Amino acid sequence: MVQKSLKKNAILNFLRSFMNIAFPIISFPYASRILLPDGIGKVNFANSVIEYFVLIAGLGVGMYAAREASKIRDNASALNKLTREILAINIVSTLLAYILFAIALFALPKFSDYRILLIVCATKVLFSSISMEWLYQAEEEYGYITLRSAFFQLVSLVMLFVCVKTHDDYIWYALIGVVSNVGANICNLLYARRFVNVFERTSLEIKKHLRPIFTFFGVACASKIHSAMDTVMLGFMADDMAVGYYSAASKIRRLVVELITYVLGTLMPRSSYYIETKQFDEYNNILKKAAGIVFFFSVPATAGLIVLAQPIIVLFSGSEYLSAIPIMRVMAPIVIVYSVTSFLNHVVLTPYRKERYVLYAQVIGCVLNIGLNIPLITLWGAFGAGLSTLFVESAITLFLVISAIPNIKDALAHLGIFLLKTVIGSVIMFLAVHFVISLSSIAFVQLLCGVLSGVLVYAIVELLLKNETAWWLWHIIVKMIKKGLSV
């Protein structure tokens, strides 16, 4: 198999993540103004509940299967066999998920008010578990993934403007999210025939996959508990309005994180391949560049979210969501800590088969999240949930850093000076943006001028400080411009 360009993969995945941000920037402001905080809160509560059943159906297969498939992607017969085995496991787990969902739907009184909404959202369970997204990660088919995502996002956007017209259309809003998800996963199943033949008769060896899969499942369970538990506990302990405020702040923060972590996701299959084939020089190059990218983008992004919180919330969600501003600010540092977690998970621990440390970290996070959410939500509602998430994510990251130190010594050698440069640039950028937005009271002008001035100031400072990542990116941009002009 011809190796695909990591640079091209990263750009394609960046474009995909950019579209994942552009779509909510267009859709969420419209939906939040039509449905208001309680309508948005209902849909996000239902989706948070269904995510647990999606988790059960997926059984943590995604990262495990991507890692294993990346090692045998040049062996068609072995890849067919692995695919059949993974699908067989997922079919059983999906059936179990629907059985548990049916029991919960009628056993929990809280769900009676959300029954139709939950049933609509539950459609995602089947197709999410058998979508074989891991196959495209292993094959590094990021061109297909990007085009598929763009198409269904466009379809969803059209449906949103056509179907969501009043405050009572929150079920339509949930259905649109399902259509996008299900449509993309059906395409995955059809397109997979280019890479595997699931009808090839092979013996199935299910048992050998169970132990690592359940390790990944444990990681996914603990991660989902502490990532979605905030919304679920707010729904039980507070009300739909609190969930709406928290969802507005959390969604924006997650969109920013996705821009960074999607790029890191492209590195896991290649990192596993290099480690398996003992190409450690190539792996160390990936390690150093990935570490640089994480801090180069996450530190200024955190500063930007803090200083631009008000215009972002006003434009993104509306003036009804002003209570989400302090929540967004307290959650902003999560961009840094979660980006570091993603780096360690995708580029270090999983390729080195050390996913058990990720499991331990997520279990710690799960326990901390439940323990902190109860008092903090009781005291401060949605703000307390945001504060709890910050503490939990920081604890997880600290544990993973300690666990990964033996494998990241080379990357850490110059990290201190590099991190200092990014902090200096981010502080100067913060002050510049704060001054710029003080010149206007119009949210759109504040956001536009704040982003443009922030990017410009940060880029200039980092280039002057001779930040290696800044100059690497600058050379890529110049090369692309020259290539474009020569066409």
Short mmCIF file of N, CA and C in Angstrom, two decimals, residues 271-288 351-352 407 410:
data_model
loop_
_atom_site.label_atom_id
_atom_site.label_comp_id
_atom_site.label_asym_id
_atom_site.label_seq_id
_atom_site.Cartn_x
_atom_site.Cartn_y
_atom_site.Cartn_z
N SER A 271 1.07 6.26 13.64
CA SER A 271 1.94 6.02 14.80
C SER A 271 2.00 4.54 15.13
N SER A 272 0.83 3.88 15.11
CA SER A 272 0.79 2.43 15.38
C SER A 272 1.59 1.66 14.34
N TYR A 273 1.46 2.09 13.08
CA TYR A 273 2.17 1.42 11.99
C TYR A 273 3.69 1.57 12.16
N TYR A 274 4.15 2.77 12.50
CA TYR A 274 5.59 3.01 12.66
C TYR A 274 6.14 2.22 13.85
N ILE A 275 5.39 2.18 14.95
CA ILE A 275 5.86 1.44 16.12
C ILE A 275 5.89 -0.06 15.82
N GLU A 276 4.86 -0.56 15.13
CA GLU A 276 4.79 -1.98 14.79
C GLU A 276 5.95 -2.39 13.89
N THR A 277 6.33 -1.49 12.95
CA THR A 277 7.41 -1.79 12.00
C THR A 277 8.76 -1.25 12.47
N LYS A 278 8.80 -0.77 13.73
CA LYS A 278 10.04 -0.30 14.38
C LYS A 278 10.70 0.85 13.63
N GLN A 279 9.91 1.74 13.05
CA GLN A 279 10.43 2.95 12.41
C GLN A 279 10.36 4.10 13.42
N PHE A 280 11.23 4.03 14.41
CA PHE A 280 11.12 4.95 15.55
C PHE A 280 11.56 6.38 15.23
N ASP A 281 12.45 6.56 14.26
CA ASP A 281 12.83 7.92 13.88
C ASP A 281 11.62 8.66 13.30
N GLU A 282 10.89 7.97 12.43
CA GLU A 282 9.69 8.58 11.84
C GLU A 282 8.65 8.85 12.92
N TYR A 283 8.52 7.90 13.87
CA TYR A 283 7.55 8.09 14.94
C TYR A 283 7.91 9.29 15.82
N ASN A 284 9.18 9.44 16.15
CA ASN A 284 9.60 10.56 16.99
C ASN A 284 9.37 11.90 16.31
N ASN A 285 9.50 11.93 14.99
CA ASN A 285 9.20 13.17 14.25
C ASN A 285 7.73 13.54 14.39
N ILE A 286 6.85 12.52 14.29
CA ILE A 286 5.42 12.75 14.48
C ILE A 286 5.16 13.25 15.89
N LEU A 287 5.82 12.62 16.85
CA LEU A 287 5.61 12.96 18.26
C LEU A 287 5.93 14.43 18.53
N LYS A 288 7.07 14.89 18.04
CA LYS A 288 7.49 16.26 18.29
C LYS A 288 6.57 17.27 17.60
N PRO A 351 -0.94 3.75 20.56
CA PRO A 351 0.01 3.06 19.67
C PRO A 351 0.98 2.15 20.41
N TYR A 352 1.33 2.48 21.65
CA TYR A 352 2.23 1.64 22.44
C TYR A 352 1.49 0.56 23.22
N ASN A 407 7.81 7.48 27.39
CA ASN A 407 7.71 7.44 25.93
C ASN A 407 7.77 8.82 25.28
N ASP A 410 11.86 12.57 24.57
CA ASP A 410 12.43 13.37 23.49
C ASP A 410 11.57 14.59 23.18
#
